[in-house]
């Protein structure tokens, strides 16, 4: 099982398959890296390197009582990205955190991250009972 340990001692699990240009997949709450398996297999077979991690408190990463905020999630992803020494990475995210990572970390520019793709949260309608 592949993990890194963050500055505050949290073990972050990640998958890292293949070679070629990296695509980094970030899940939303309450999912895990496994929810990207279909997309990862598709891009792996197209010659890409694919990476996905379990956020702190999710899946195989440490279950923590604190640090469940956008800054910690972004910092955890930055730690995985730095550990793997990714260059020219495409970041794909669902829901929380992926764009926050790009805006929070200069690392994106220094590592050559050139694209962030995400799905905006749907508008929630209030339906009276």
XYZ file of C-alpha atoms in Angstrom:
129
model
C 0.000 0.000 0.000
C 1.504 3.355 -1.076
C 1.296 6.204 1.437
C 3.039 9.432 2.305
C 3.041 11.144 5.682
C 2.083 14.826 5.799
C 3.795 17.472 7.955
C 1.137 16.971 10.633
C 1.610 13.191 10.708
C -1.362 12.057 8.598
C -0.843 9.034 6.327
C -2.280 9.703 2.866
C -2.913 6.672 0.653
C -2.416 7.000 -3.104
C -2.522 4.922 -6.285
C 0.099 5.565 -8.965
C -0.227 3.521 -12.143
C 1.507 3.667 -15.513
C 3.857 6.140 -17.117
C 3.550 9.112 -19.413
C 1.888 12.441 -18.755
C 0.313 12.304 -15.287
C -3.362 12.803 -14.607
C -4.203 13.360 -10.927
C -7.729 12.525 -9.791
C -9.180 14.068 -6.602
C -12.402 12.746 -5.127
C -15.095 14.618 -3.221
C -16.810 13.872 0.044
C -17.450 11.039 1.099
C -15.728 9.072 -1.660
C -12.261 7.559 -2.095
C -9.653 7.063 -4.808
C -11.493 3.895 -5.839
C -14.331 5.967 -7.257
C -11.984 7.020 -10.082
C -11.009 3.454 -11.113
C -12.991 3.422 -14.374
C -11.506 6.749 -15.512
C -8.040 5.736 -14.337
C -8.173 2.457 -16.281
C -9.349 4.272 -19.413
C -6.509 6.811 -19.325
C -3.960 4.192 -18.254
C -4.770 2.262 -21.440
C -4.325 5.487 -23.434
C -0.716 5.745 -22.211
C -1.100 8.145 -19.289
C 0.216 7.884 -15.761
C -2.784 8.045 -13.412
C -2.760 8.997 -9.745
C -5.540 9.179 -7.166
C -5.386 9.615 -3.405
C -7.706 9.083 -0.455
C -8.188 12.328 1.431
C -7.509 12.415 5.150
C -10.413 10.767 6.923
C -11.433 8.877 3.760
C -10.694 5.359 2.536
C -7.245 4.051 3.460
C -5.823 7.370 4.666
C -5.580 8.176 8.373
C -8.853 8.759 10.154
C -8.313 12.102 11.869
C -10.384 14.195 14.228
C -9.232 17.480 12.743
C -7.860 18.954 9.550
C -11.051 18.457 7.558
C -10.956 21.775 5.733
C -10.043 22.964 2.265
C -6.545 24.123 3.234
C -5.565 20.751 4.707
C -7.046 18.872 1.754
C -5.096 21.087 -0.662
C -1.894 20.709 1.369
C -2.291 16.923 1.427
C -2.679 16.825 -2.350
C 0.351 19.102 -2.716
C 2.356 16.685 -0.569
C 1.377 13.757 -2.815
C 2.172 15.785 -5.942
C 5.596 16.807 -4.605
C 6.404 13.292 -3.366
C 5.713 11.859 -6.821
C 7.644 14.724 -8.507
C 4.891 15.228 -11.077
C 5.571 17.316 -14.182
C 2.960 18.555 -16.681
C 0.155 17.073 -14.608
C -3.507 17.440 -15.426
C -5.620 17.670 -12.259
C -9.182 16.356 -12.406
C -11.421 16.819 -9.413
C -14.932 16.169 -8.263
C -16.585 18.459 -5.768
C -14.396 19.905 -3.025
C -10.766 20.869 -3.083
C -9.316 20.428 -6.536
C -9.491 24.066 -7.621
C -8.540 25.202 -4.131
C -5.321 23.182 -4.507
C -4.434 25.030 -7.701
C -5.142 28.433 -6.209
C -3.354 27.723 -2.906
C -0.100 26.225 -4.134
C 2.545 27.894 -6.260
C 3.701 24.314 -6.655
C 1.220 24.017 -9.499
C 3.195 26.502 -11.555
C 6.602 25.138 -10.562
C 5.578 21.557 -11.322
C 4.080 22.499 -14.665
C 0.470 21.784 -13.759
C -1.289 23.173 -16.776
C -4.928 22.323 -16.392
C -7.494 21.877 -13.675
C -10.775 20.257 -14.605
C -13.678 20.033 -12.238
C -17.392 19.748 -11.981
C -19.114 22.674 -10.326
C -21.447 21.836 -7.517
C -25.054 21.585 -8.664
C -27.520 24.191 -7.549
C -29.526 22.834 -4.673
C -33.214 23.590 -4.696
C -35.317 23.707 -1.619
C -38.400 21.556 -1.984
C -40.978 22.178 0.747
C -42.540 19.019 2.097
